[in-house]
PDB file of N, CA, C and O in Angstrom:
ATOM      1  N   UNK A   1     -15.133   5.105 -24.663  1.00 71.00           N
ATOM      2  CA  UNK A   1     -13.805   4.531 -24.656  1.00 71.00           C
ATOM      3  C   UNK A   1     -12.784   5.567 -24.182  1.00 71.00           C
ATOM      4  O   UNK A   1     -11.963   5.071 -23.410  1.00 71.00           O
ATOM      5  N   UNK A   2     -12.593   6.973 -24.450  1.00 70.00           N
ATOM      6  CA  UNK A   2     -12.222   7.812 -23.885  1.00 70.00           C
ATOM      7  C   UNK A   2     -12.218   8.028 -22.487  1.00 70.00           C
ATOM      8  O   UNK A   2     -11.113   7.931 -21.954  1.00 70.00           O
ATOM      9  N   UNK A   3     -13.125   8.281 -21.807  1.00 67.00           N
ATOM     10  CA  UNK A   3     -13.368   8.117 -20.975  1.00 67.00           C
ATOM     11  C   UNK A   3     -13.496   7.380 -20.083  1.00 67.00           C
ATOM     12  O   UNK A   3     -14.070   7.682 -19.036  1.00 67.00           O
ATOM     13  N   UNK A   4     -12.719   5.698 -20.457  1.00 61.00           N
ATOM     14  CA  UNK A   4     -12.096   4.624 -19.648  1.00 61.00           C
ATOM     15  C   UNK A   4     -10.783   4.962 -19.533  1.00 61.00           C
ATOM     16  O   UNK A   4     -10.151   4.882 -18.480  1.00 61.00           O
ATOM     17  N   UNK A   5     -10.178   5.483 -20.982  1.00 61.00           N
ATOM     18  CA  UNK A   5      -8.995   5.882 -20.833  1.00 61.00           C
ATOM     19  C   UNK A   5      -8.428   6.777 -20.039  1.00 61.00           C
ATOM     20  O   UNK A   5      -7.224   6.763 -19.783  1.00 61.00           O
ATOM     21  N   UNK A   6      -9.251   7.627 -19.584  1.00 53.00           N
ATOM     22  CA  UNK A   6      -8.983   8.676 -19.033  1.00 53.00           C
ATOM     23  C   UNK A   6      -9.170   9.019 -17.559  1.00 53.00           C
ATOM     24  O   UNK A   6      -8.720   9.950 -16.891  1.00 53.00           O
ATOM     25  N   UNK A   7     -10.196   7.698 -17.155  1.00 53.00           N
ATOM     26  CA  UNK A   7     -10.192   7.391 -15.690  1.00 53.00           C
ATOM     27  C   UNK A   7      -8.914   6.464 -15.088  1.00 53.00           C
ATOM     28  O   UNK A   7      -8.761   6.415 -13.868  1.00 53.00           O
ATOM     29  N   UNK A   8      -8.055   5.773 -15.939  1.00 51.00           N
ATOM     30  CA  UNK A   8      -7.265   4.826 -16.003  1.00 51.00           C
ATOM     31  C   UNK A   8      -6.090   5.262 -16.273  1.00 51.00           C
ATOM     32  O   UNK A   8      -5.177   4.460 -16.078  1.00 51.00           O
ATOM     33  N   UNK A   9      -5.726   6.655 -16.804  1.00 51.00           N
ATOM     34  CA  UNK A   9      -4.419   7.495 -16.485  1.00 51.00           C
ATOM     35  C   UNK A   9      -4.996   8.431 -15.170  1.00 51.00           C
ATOM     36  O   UNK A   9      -4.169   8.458 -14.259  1.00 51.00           O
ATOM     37  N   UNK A  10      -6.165   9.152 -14.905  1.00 53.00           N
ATOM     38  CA  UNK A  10      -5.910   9.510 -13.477  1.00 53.00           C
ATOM     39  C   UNK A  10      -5.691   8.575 -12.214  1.00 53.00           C
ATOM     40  O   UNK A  10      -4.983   8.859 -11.248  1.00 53.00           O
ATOM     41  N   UNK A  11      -6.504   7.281 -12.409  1.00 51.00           N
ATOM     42  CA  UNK A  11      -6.015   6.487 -11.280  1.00 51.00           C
ATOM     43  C   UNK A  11      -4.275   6.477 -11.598  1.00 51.00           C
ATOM     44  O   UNK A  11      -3.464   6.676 -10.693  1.00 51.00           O
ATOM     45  N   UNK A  12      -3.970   6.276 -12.681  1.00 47.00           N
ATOM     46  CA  UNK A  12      -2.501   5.906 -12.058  1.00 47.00           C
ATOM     47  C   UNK A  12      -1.546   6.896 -12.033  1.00 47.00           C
ATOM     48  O   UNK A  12      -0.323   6.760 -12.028  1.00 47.00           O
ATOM     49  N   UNK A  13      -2.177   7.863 -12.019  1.00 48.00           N
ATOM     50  CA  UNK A  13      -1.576   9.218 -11.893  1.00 48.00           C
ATOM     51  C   UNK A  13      -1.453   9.732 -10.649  1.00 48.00           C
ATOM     52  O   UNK A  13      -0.833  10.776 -10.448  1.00 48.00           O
ATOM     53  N   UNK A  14      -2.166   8.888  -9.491  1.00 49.00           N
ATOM     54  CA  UNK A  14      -2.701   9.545  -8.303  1.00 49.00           C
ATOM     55  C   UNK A  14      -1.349   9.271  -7.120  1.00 49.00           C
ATOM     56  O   UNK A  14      -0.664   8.249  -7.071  1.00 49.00           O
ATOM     57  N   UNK A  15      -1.190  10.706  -6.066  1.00 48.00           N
ATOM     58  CA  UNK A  15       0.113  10.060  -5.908  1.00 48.00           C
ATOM     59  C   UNK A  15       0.167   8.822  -4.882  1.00 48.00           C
ATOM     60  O   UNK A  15      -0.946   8.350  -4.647  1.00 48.00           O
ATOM     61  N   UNK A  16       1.197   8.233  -4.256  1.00 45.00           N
ATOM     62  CA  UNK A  16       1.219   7.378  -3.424  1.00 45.00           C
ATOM     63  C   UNK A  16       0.336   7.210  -2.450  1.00 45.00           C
ATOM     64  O   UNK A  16      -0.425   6.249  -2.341  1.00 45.00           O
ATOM     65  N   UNK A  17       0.472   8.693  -1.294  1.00 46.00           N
ATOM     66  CA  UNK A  17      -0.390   8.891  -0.489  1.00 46.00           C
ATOM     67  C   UNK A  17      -1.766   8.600  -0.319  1.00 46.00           C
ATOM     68  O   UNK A  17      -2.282   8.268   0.748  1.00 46.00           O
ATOM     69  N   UNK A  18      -2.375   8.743  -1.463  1.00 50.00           N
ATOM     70  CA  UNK A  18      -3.800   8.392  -1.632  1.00 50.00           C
ATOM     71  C   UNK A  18      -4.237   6.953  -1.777  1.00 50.00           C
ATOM     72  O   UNK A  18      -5.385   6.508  -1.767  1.00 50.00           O
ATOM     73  N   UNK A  19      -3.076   6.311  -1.914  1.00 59.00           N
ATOM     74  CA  UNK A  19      -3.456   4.744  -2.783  1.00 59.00           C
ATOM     75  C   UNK A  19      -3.287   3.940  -1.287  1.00 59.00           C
ATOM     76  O   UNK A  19      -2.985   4.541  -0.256  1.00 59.00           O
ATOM     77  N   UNK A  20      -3.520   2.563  -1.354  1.00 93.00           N
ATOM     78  CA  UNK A  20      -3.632   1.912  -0.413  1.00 93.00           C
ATOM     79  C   UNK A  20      -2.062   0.970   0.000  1.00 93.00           C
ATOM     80  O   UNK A  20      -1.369   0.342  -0.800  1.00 93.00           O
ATOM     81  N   UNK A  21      -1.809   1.159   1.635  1.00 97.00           N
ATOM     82  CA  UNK A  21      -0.839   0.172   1.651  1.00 97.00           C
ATOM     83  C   UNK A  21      -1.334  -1.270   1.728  1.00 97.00           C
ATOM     84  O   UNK A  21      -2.485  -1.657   1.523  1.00 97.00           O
ATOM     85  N   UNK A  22      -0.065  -2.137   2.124  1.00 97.00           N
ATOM     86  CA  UNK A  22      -0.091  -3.377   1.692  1.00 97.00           C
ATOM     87  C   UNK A  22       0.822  -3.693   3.590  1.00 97.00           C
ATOM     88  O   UNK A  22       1.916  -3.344   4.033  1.00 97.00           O
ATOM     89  N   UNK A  23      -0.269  -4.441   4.156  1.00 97.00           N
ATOM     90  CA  UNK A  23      -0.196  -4.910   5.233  1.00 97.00           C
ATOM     91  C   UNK A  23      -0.027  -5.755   5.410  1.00 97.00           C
ATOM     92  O   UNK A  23      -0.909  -6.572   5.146  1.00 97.00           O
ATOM     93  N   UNK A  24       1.530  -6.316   6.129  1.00 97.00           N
ATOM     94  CA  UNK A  24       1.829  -7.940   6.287  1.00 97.00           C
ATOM     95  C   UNK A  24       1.257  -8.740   7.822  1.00 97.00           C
ATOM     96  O   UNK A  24       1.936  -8.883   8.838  1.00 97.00           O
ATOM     97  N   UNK A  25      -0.009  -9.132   7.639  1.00 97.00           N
ATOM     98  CA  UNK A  25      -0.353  -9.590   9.107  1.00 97.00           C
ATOM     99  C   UNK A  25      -0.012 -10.216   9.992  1.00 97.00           C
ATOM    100  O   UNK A  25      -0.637 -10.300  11.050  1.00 97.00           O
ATOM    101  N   UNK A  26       1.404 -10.970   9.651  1.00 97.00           N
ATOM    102  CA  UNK A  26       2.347 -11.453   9.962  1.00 97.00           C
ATOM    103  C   UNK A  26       3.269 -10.815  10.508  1.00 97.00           C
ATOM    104  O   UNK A  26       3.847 -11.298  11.482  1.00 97.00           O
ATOM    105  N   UNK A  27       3.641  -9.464   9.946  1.00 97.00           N
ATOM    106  CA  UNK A  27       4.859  -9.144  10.768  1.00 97.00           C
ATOM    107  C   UNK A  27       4.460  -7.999  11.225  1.00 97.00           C
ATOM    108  O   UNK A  27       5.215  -7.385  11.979  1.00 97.00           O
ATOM    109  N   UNK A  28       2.987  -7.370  10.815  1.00 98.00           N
ATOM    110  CA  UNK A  28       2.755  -6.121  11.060  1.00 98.00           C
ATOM    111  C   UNK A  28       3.465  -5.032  10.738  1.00 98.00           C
ATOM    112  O   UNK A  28       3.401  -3.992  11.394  1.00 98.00           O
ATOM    113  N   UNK A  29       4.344  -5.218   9.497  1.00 98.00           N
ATOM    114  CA  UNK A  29       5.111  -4.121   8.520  1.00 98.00           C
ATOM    115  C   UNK A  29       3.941  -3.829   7.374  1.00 98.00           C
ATOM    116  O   UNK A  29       3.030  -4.624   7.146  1.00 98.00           O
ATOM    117  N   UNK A  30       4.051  -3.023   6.941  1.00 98.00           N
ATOM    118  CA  UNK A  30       3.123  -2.561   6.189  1.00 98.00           C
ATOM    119  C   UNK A  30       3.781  -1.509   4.552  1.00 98.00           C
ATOM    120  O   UNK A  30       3.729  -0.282   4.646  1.00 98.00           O
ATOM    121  N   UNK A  31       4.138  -1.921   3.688  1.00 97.00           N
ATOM    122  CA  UNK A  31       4.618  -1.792   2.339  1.00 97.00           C
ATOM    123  C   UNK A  31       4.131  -1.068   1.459  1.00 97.00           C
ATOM    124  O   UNK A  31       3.068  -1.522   1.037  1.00 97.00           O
ATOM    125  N   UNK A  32       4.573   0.233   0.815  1.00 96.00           N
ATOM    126  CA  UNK A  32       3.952   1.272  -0.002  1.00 96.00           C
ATOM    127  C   UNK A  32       3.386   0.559  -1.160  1.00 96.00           C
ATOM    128  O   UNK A  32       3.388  -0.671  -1.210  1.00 96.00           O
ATOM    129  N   UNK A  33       2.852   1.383  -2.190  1.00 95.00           N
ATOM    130  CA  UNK A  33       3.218   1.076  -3.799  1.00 95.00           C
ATOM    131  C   UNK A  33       3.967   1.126  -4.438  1.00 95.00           C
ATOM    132  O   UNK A  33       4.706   2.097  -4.273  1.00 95.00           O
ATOM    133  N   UNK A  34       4.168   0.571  -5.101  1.00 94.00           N
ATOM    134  CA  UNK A  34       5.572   0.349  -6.054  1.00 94.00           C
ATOM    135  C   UNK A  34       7.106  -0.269  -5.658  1.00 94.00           C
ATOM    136  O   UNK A  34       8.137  -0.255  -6.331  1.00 94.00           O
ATOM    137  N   UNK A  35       6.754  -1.020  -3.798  1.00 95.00           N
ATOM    138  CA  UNK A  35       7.873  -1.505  -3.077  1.00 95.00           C
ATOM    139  C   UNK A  35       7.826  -2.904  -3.758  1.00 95.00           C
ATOM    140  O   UNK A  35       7.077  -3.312  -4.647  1.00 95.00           O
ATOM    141  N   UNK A  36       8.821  -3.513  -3.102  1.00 95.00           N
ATOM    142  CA  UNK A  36       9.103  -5.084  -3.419  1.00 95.00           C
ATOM    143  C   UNK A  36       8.139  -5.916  -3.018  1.00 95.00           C
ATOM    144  O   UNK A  36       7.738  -6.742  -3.839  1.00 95.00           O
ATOM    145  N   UNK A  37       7.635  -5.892  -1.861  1.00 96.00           N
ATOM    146  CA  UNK A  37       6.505  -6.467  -1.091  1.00 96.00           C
ATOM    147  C   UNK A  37       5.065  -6.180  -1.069  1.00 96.00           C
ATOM    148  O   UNK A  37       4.156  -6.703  -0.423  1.00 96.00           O
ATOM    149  N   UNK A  38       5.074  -5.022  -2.111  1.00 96.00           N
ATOM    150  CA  UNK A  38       3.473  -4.369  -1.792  1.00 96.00           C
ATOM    151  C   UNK A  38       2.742  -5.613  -2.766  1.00 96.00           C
ATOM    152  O   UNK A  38       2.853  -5.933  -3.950  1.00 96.00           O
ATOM    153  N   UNK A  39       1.883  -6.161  -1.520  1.00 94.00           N
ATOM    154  CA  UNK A  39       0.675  -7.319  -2.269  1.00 94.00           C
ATOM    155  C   UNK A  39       1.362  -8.615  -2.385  1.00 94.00           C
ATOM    156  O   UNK A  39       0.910  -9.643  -2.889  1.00 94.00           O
ATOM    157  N   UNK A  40       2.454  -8.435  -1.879  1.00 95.00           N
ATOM    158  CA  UNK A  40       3.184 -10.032  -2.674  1.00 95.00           C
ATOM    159  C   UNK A  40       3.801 -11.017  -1.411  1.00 95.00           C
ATOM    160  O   UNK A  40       4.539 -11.970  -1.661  1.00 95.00           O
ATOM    161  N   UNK A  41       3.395 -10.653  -0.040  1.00 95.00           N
ATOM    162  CA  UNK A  41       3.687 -11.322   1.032  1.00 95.00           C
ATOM    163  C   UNK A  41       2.440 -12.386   0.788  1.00 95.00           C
ATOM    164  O   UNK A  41       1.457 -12.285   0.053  1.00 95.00           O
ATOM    165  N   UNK A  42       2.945 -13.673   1.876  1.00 94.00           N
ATOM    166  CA  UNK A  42       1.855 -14.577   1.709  1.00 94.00           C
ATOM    167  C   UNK A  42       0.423 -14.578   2.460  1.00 94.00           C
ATOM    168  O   UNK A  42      -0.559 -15.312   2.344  1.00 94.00           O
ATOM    169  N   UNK A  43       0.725 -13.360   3.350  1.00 96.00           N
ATOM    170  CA  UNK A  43      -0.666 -13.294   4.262  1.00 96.00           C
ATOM    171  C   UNK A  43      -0.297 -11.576   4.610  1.00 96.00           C
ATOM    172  O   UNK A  43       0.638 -10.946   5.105  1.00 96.00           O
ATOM    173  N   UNK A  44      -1.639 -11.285   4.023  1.00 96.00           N
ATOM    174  CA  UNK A  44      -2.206  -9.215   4.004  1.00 96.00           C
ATOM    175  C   UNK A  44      -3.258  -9.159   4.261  1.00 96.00           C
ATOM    176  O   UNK A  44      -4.158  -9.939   4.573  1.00 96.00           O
ATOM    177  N   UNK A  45      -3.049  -7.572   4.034  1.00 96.00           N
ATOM    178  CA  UNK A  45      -4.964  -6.763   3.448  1.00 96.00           C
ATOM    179  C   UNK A  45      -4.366  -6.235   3.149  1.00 96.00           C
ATOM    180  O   UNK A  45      -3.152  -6.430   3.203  1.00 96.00           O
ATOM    181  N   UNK A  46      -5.085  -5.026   2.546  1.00 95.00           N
ATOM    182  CA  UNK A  46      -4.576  -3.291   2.212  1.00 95.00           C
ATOM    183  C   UNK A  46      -5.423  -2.560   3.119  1.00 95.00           C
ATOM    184  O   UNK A  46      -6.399  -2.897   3.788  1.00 95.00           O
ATOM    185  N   UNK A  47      -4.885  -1.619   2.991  1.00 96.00           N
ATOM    186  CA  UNK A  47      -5.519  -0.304   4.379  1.00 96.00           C
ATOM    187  C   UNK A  47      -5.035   0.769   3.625  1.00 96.00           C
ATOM    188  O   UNK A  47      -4.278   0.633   2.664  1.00 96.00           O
ATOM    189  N   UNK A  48      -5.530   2.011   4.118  1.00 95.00           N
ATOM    190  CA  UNK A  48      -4.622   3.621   4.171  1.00 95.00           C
ATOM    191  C   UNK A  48      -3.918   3.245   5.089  1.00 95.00           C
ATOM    192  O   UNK A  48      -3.907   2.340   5.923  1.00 95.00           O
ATOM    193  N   UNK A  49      -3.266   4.181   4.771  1.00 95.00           N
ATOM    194  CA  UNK A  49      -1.724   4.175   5.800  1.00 95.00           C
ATOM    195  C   UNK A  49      -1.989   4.500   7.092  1.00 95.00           C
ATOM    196  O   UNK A  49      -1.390   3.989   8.039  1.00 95.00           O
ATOM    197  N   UNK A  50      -3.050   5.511   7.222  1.00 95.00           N
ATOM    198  CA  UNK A  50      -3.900   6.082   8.589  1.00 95.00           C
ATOM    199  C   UNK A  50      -4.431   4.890   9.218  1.00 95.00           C
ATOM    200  O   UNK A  50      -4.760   5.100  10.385  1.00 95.00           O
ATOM    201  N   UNK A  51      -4.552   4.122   8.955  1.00 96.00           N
ATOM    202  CA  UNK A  51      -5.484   3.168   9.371  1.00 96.00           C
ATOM    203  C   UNK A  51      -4.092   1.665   9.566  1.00 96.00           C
ATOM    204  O   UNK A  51      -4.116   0.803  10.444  1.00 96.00           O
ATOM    205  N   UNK A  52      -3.538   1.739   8.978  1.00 97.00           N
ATOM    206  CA  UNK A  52      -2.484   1.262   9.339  1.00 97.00           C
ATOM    207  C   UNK A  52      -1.131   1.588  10.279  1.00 97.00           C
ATOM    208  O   UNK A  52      -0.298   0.749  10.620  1.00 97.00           O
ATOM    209  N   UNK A  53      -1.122   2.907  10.586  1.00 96.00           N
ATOM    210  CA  UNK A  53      -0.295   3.204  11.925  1.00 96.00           C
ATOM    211  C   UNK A  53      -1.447   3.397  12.824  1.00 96.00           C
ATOM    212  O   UNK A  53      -1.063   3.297  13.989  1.00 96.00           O
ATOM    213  N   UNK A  54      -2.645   3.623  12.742  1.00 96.00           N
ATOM    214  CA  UNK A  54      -3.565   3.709  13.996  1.00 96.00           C
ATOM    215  C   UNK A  54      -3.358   2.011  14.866  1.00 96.00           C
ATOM    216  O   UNK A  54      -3.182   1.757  16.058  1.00 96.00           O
ATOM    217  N   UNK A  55      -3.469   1.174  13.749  1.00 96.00           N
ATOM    218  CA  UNK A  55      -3.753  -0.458  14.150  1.00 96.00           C
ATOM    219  C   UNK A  55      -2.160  -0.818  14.200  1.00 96.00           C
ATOM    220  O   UNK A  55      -1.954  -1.964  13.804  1.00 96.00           O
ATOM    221  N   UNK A  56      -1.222  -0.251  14.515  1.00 97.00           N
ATOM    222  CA  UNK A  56      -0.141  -0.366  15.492  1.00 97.00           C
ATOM    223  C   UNK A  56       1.010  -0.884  14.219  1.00 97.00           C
ATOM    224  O   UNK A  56       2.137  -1.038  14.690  1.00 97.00           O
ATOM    225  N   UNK A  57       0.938  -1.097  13.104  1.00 98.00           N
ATOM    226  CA  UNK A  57       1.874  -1.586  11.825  1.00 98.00           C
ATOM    227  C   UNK A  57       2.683  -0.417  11.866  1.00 98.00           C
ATOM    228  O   UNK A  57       2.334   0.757  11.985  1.00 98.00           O
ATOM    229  N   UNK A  58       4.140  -1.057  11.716  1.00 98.00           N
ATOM    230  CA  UNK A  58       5.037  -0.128  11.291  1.00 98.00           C
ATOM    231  C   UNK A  58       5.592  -0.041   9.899  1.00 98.00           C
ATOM    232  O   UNK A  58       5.525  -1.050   9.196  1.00 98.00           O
ATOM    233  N   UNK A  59       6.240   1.277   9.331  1.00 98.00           N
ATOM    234  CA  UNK A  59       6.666   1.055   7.946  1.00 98.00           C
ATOM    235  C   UNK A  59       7.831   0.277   7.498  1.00 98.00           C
ATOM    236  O   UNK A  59       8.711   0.125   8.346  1.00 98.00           O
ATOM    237  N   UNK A  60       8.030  -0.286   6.256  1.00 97.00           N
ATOM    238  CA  UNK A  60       8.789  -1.421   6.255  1.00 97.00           C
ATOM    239  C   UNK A  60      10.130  -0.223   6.210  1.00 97.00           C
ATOM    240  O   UNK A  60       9.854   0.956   5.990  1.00 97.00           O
ATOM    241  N   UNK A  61      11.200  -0.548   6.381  1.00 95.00           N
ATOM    242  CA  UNK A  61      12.359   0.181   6.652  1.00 95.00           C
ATOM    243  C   UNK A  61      12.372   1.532   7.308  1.00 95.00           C
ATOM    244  O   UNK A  61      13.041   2.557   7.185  1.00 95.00           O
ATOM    245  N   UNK A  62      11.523   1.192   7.939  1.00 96.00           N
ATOM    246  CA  UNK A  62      11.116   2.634   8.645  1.00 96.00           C
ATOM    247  C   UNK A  62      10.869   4.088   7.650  1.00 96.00           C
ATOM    248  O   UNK A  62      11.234   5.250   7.828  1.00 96.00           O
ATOM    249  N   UNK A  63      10.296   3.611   6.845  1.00 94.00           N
ATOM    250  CA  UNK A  63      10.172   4.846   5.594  1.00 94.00           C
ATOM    251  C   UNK A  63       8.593   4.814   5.476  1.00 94.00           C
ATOM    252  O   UNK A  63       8.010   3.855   4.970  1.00 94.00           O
ATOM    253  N   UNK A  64       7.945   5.919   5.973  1.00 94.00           N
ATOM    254  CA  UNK A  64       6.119   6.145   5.767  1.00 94.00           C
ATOM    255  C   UNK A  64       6.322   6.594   3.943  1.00 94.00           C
ATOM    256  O   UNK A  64       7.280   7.077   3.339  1.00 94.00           O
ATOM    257  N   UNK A  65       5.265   6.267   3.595  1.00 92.00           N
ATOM    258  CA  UNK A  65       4.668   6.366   2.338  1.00 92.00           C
ATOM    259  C   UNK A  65       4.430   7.890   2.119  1.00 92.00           C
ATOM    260  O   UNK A  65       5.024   8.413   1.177  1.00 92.00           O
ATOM    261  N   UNK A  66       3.762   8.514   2.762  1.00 77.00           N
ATOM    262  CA  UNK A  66       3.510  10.248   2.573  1.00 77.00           C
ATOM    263  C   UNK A  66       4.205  11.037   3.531  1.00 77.00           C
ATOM    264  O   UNK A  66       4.111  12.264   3.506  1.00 77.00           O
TER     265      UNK A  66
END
């Protein structure tokens, strides 16, 4: 039990950079963690962010995540 606990404060301990964005396939903006939109548009995926400016998405207000 410890040791759920304790995998479950490092995941959410981990910083932004590492975690996955939130890709609108629709507009091809692509939304950090902890934004208004991350996961909550009506049509996504998630990606790294690498993998999301490679495949041509830009950041939503022009602000990159890392």
């Amino acid at each position: 039990m410890l040791a759920l606990a304790l995998l479950l404060l490092l995941a959410w301990a981990l910083p932004a950079a590492a975690a996955d964005v939130w890709i609108n396939t629709g507009s091809h903006v692509y939304h950090c963690p902890g934004t208004r939109y991350y996961g909550a548009t009506r049509q996504g995926r998630y990606a790294s962010e690498a993998e999301a400016v490679a495949s041509r998405n830009r950041p939503a207000y022009g602000a990159r995540c890392s």
